[in-house]
Tab-separated table of N, CA, C and O in Angstrom:
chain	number	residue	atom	x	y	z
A	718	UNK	N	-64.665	22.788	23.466
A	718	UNK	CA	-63.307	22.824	23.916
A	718	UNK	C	-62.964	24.235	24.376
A	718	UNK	O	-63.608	25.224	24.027
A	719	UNK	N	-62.016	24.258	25.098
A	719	UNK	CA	-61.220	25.755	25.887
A	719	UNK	C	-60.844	26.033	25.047
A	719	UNK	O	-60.670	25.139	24.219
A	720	UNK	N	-60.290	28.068	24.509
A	720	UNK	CA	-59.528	28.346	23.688
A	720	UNK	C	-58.410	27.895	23.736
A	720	UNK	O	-57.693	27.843	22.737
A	721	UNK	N	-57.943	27.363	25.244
A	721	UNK	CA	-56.123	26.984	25.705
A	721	UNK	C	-55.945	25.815	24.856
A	721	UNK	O	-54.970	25.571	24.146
A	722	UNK	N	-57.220	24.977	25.042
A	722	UNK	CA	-56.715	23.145	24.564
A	722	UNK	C	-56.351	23.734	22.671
A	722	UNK	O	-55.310	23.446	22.080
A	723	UNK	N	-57.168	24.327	22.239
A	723	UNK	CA	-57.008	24.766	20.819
A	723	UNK	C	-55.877	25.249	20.191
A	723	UNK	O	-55.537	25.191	19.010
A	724	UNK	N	-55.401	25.683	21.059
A	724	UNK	CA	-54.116	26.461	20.928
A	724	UNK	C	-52.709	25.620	21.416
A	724	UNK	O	-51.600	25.916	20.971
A	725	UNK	N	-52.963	24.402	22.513
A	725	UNK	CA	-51.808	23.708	22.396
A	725	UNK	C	-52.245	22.348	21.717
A	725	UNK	O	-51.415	21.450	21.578
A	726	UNK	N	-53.404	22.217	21.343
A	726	UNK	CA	-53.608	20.662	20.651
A	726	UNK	C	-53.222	20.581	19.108
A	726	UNK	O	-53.665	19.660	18.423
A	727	UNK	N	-52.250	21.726	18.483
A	727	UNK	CA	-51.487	21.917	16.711
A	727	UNK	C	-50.004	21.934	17.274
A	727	UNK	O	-49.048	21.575	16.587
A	728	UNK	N	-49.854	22.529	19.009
A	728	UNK	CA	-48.373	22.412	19.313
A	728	UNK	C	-48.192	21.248	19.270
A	728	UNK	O	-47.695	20.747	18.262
A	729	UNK	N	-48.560	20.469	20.394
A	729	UNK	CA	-48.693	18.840	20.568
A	729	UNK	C	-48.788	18.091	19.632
A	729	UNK	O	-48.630	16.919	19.974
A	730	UNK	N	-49.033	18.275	18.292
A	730	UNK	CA	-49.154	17.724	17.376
A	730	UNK	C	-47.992	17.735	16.621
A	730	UNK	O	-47.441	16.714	16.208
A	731	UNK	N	-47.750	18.451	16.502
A	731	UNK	CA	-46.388	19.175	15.806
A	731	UNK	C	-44.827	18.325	17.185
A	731	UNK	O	-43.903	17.674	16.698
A	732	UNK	N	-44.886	18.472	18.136
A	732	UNK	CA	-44.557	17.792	18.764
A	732	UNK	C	-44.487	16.800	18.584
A	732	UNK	O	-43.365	17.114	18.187
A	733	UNK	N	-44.544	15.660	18.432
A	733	UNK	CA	-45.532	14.262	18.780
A	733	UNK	C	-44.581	13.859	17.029
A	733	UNK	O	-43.639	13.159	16.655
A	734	UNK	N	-45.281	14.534	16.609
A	734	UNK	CA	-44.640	14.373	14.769
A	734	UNK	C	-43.149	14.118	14.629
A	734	UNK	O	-42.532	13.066	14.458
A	735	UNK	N	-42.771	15.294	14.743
A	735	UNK	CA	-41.590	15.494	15.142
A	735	UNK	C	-40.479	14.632	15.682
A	735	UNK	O	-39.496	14.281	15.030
A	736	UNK	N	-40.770	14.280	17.122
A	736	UNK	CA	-40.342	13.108	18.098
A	736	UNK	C	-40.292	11.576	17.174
A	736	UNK	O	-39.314	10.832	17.102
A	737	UNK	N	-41.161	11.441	16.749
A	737	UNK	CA	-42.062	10.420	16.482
A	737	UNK	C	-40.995	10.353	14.995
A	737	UNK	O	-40.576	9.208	14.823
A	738	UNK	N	-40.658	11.049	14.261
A	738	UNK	CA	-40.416	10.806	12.648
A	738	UNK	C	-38.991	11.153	12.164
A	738	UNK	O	-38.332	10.823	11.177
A	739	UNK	N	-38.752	11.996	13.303
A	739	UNK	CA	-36.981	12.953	13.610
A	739	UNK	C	-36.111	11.744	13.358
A	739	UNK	O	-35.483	11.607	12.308
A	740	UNK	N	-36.085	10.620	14.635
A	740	UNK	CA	-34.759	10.184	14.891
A	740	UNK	C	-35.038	8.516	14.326
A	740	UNK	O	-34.517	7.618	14.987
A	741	UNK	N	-35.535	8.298	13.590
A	741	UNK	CA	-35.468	7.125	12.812
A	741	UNK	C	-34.707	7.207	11.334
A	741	UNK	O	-34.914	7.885	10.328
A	742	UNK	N	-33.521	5.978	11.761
A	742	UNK	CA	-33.089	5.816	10.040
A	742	UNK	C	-33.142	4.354	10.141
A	742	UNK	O	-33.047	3.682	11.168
A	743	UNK	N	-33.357	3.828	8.548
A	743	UNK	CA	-33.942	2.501	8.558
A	743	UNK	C	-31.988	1.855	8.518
A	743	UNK	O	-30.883	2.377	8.662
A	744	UNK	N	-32.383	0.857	8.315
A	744	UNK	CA	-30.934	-0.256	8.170
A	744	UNK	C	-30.402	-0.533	6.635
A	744	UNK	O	-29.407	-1.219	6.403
A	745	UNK	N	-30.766	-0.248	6.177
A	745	UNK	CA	-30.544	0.286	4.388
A	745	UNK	C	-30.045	1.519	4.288
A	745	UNK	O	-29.029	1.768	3.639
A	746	UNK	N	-30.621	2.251	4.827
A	746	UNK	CA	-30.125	4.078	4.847
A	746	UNK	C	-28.439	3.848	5.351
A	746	UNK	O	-27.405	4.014	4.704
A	747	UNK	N	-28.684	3.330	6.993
A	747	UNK	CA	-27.159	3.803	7.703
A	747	UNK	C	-26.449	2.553	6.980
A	747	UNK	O	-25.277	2.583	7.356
A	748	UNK	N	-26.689	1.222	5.908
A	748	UNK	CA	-25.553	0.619	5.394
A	748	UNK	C	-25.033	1.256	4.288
A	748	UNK	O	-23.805	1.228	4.209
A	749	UNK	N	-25.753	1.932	3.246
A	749	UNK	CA	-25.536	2.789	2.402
A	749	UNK	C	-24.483	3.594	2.869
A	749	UNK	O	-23.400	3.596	2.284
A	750	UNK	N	-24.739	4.422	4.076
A	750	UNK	CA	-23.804	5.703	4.457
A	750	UNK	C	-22.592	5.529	4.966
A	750	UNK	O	-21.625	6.290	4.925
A	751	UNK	N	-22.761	3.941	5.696
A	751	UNK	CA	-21.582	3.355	6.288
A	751	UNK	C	-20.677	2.544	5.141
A	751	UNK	O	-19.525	2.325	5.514
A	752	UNK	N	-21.032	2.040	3.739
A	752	UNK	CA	-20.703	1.632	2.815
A	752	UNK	C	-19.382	2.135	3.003
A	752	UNK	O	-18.733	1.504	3.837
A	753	UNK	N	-18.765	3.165	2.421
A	753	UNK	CA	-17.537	3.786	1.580
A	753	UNK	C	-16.863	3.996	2.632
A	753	UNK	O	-15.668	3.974	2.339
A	754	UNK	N	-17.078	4.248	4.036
A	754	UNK	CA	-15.969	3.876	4.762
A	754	UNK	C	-15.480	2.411	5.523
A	754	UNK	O	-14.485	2.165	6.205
A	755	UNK	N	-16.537	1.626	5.132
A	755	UNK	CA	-15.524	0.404	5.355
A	755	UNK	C	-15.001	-0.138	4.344
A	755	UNK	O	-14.382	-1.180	4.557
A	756	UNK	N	-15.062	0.293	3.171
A	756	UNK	CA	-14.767	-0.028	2.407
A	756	UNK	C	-12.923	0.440	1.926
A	756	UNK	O	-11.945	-0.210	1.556
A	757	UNK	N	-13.219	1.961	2.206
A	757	UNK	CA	-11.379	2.368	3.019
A	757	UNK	C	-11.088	1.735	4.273
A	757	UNK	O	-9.867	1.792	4.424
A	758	UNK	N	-11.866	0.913	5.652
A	758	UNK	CA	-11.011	0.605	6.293
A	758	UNK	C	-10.329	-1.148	5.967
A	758	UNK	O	-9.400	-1.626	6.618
A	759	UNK	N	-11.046	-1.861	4.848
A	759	UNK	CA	-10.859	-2.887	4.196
A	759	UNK	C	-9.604	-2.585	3.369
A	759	UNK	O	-8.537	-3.187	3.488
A	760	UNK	N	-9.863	-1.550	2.490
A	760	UNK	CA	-8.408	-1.113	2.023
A	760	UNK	C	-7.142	-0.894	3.193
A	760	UNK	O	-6.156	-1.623	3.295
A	761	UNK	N	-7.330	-0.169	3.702
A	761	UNK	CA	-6.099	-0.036	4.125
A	761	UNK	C	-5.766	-0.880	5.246
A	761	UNK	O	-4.719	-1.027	5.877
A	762	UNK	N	-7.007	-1.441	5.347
A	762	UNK	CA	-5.986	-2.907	6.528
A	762	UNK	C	-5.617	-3.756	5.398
A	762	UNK	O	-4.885	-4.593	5.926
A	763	UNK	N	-5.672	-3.960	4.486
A	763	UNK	CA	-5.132	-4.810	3.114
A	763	UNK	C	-3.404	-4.189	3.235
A	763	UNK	O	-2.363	-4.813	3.442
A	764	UNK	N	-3.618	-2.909	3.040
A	764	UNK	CA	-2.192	-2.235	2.654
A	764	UNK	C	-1.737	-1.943	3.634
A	764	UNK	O	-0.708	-1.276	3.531
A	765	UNK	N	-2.398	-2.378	5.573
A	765	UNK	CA	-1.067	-2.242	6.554
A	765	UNK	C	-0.408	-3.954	6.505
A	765	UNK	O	0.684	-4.221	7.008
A	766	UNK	N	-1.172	-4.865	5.904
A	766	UNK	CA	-1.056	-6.362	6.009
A	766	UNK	C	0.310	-6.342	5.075
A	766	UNK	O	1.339	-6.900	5.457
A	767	UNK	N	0.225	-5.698	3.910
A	767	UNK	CA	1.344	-5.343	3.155
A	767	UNK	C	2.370	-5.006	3.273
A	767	UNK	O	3.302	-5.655	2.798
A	768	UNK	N	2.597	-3.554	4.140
A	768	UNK	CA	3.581	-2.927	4.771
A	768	UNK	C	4.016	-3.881	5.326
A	768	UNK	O	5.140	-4.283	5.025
A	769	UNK	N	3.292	-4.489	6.248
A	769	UNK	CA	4.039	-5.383	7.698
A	769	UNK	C	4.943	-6.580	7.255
A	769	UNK	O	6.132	-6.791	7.493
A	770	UNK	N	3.914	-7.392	6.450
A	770	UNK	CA	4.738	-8.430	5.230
A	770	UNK	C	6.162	-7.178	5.295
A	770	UNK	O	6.833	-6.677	6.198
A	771	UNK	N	6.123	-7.097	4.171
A	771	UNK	CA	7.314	-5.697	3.941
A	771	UNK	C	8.126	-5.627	5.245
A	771	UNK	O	9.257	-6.111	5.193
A	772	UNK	N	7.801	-5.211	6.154
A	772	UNK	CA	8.608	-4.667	6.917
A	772	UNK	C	9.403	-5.997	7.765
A	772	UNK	O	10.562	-5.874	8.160
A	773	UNK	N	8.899	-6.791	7.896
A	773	UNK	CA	9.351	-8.004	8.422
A	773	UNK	C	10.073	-8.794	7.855
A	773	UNK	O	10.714	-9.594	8.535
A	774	UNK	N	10.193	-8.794	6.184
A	774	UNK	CA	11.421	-9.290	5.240
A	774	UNK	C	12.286	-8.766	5.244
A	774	UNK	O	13.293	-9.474	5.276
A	775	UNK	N	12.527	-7.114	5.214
A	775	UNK	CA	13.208	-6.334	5.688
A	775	UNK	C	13.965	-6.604	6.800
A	775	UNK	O	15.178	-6.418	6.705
A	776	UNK	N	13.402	-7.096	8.071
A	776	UNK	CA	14.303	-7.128	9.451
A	776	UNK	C	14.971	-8.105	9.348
A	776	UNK	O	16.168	-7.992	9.614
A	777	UNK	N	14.325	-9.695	8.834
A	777	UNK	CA	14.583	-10.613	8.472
A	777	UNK	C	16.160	-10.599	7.691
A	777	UNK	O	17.150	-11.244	8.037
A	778	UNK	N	16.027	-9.612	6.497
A	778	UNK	CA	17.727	-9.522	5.746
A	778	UNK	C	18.477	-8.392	6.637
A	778	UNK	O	19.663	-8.660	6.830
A	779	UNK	N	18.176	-7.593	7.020
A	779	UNK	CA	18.868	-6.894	8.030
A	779	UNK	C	19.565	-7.506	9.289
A	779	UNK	O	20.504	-7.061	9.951
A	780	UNK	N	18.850	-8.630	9.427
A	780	UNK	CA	19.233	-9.337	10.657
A	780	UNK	C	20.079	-10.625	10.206
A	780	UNK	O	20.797	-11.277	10.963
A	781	UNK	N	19.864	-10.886	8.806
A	781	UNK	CA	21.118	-12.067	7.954
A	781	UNK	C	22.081	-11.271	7.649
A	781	UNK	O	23.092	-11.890	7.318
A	782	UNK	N	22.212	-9.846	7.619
A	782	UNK	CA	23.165	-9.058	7.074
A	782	UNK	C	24.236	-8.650	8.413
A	782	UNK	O	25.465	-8.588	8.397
A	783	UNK	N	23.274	-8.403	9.561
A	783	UNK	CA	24.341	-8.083	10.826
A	783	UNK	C	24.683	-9.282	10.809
A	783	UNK	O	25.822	-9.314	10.344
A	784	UNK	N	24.269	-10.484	11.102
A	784	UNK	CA	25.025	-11.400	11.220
A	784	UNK	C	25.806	-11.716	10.301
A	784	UNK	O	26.836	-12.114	10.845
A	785	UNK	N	25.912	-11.770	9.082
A	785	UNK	CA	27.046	-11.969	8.203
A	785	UNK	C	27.837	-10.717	8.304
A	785	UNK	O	28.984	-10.839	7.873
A	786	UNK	N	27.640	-9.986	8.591
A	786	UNK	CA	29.042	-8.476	9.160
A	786	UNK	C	29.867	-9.086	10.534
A	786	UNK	O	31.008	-8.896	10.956
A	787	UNK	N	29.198	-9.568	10.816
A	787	UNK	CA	29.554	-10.289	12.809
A	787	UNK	C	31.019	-11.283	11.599
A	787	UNK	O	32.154	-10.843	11.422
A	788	UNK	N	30.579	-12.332	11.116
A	788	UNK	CA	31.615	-13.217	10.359
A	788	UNK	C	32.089	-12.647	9.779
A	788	UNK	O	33.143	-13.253	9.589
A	789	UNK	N	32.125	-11.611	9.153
A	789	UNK	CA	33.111	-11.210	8.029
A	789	UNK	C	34.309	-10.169	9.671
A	789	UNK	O	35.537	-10.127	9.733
A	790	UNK	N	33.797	-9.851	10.177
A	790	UNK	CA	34.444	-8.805	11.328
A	790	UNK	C	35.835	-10.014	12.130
A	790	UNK	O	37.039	-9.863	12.338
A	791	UNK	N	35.035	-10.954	12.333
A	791	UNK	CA	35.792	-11.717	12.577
A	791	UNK	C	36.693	-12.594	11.977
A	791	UNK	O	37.774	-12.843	12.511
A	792	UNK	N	36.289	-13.175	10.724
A	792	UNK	CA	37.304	-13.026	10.087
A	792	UNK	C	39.162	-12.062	9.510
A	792	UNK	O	40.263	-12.381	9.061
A	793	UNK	N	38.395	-10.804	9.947
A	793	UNK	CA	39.298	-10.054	8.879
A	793	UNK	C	40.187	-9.629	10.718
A	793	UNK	O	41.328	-9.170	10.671
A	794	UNK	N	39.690	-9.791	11.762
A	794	UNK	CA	40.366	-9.857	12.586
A	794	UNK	C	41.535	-11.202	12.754
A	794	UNK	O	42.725	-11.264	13.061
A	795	UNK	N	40.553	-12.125	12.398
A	795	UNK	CA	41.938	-13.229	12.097
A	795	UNK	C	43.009	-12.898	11.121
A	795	UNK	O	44.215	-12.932	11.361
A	796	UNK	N	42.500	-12.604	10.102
A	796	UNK	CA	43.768	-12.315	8.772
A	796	UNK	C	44.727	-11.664	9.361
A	796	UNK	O	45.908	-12.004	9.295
A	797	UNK	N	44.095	-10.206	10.281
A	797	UNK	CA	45.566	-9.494	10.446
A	797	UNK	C	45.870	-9.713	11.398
A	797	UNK	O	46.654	-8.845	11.781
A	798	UNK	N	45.620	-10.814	12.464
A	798	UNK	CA	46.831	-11.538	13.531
A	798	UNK	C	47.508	-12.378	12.374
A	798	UNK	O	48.695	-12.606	12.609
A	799	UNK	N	47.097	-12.825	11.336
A	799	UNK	CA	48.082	-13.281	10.844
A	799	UNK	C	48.984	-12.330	9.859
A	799	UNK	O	50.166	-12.420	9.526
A	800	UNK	N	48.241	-11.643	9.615
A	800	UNK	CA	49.619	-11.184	8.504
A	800	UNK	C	50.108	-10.329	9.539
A	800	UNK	O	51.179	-9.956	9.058
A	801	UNK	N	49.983	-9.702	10.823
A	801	UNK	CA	50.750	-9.320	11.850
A	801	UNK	C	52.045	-9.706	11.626
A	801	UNK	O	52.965	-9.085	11.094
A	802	UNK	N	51.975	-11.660	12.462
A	802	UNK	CA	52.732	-12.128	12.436
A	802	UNK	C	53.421	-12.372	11.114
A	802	UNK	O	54.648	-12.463	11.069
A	803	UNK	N	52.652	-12.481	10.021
A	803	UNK	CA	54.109	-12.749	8.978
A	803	UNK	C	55.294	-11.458	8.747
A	803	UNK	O	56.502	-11.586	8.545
A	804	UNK	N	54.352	-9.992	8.874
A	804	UNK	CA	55.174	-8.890	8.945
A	804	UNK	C	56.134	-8.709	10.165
A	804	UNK	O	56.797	-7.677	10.261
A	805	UNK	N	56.227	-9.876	11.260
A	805	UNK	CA	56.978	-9.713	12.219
A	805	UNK	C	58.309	-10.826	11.952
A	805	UNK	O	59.488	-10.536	12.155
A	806	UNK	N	57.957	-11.757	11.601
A	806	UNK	CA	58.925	-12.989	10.521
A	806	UNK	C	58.882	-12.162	9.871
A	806	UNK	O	57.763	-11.845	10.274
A	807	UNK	N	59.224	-10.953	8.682
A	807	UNK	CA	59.664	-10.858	7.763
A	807	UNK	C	60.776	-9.847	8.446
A	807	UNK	O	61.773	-9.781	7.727
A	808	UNK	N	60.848	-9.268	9.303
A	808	UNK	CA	61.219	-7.924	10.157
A	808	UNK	C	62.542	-9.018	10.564
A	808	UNK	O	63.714	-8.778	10.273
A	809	UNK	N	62.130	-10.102	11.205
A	809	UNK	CA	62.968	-11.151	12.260
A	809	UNK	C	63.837	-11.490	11.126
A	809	UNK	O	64.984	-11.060	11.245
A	810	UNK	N	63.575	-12.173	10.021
A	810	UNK	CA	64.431	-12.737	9.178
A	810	UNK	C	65.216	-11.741	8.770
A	810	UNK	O	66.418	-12.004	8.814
A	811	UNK	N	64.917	-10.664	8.380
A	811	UNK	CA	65.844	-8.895	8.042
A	811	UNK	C	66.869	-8.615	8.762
A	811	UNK	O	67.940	-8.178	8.340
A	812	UNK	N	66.507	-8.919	10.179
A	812	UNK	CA	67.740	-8.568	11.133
A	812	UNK	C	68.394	-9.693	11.115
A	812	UNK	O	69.288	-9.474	11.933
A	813	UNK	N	68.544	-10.756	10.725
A	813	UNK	CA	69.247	-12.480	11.383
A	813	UNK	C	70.529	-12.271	9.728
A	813	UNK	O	71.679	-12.687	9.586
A	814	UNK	N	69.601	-11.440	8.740
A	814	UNK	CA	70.662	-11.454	7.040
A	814	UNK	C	71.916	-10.996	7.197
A	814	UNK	O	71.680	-9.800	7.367
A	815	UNK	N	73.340	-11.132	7.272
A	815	UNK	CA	73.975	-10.398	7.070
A	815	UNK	C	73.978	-9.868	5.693
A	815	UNK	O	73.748	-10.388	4.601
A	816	UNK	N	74.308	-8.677	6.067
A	816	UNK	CA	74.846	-7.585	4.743
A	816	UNK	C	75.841	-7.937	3.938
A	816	UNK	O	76.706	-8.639	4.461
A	817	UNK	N	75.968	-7.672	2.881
A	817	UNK	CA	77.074	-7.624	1.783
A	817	UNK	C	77.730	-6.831	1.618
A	817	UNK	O	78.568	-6.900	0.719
């Protein structure tokens, strides 16, 4: 052999190794590593499923509550056309009294 081949046939080797042994991970390794974070994204899609529940009972009485403010608003607008008018009959009958 040439001194050259001698001298790149431990590079090439080393090479070759390298390439060859570097970028392999088995399917046990990356489920292991991937484990604990799906395991938080299982959690917390649990606890946005929660929130949302939550937040939607929430709008739900918020939205029985404006509407029962809507009836009560209207109501209490009726009362005082009426007691308007009774404070206007009571005014009318005041002036019709003679005095003593």
């Amino acid at each position: 052999m040439s001194p050259s081949v001698t001298k790149i046939a431990p590079a090439l080797v080393v090479l070759i190794g390298a390439v060859g042994l570097g970028g392999c991970a088995t399917k046990g390794y990356v489920r292991d590593q991937i484990a604990p974070v799906s395991q938080r994204v299982d959690a917390l899609e649990t606890r946005l499923q929660e929130t949302d529940g939550t937040a939607k009972s929430a709008l739900a009485q918020a939205q029985a509550a404006s509407g029962q403010a809507q009836n009560n608003g209207q109501r209490l607008d009726q009362l005082s056309a009426r007691v308007d008018g009774v404070e206007q009959r009571m005014k009318d009958n005041q002036r019709k009294r003679p005095r003593n």
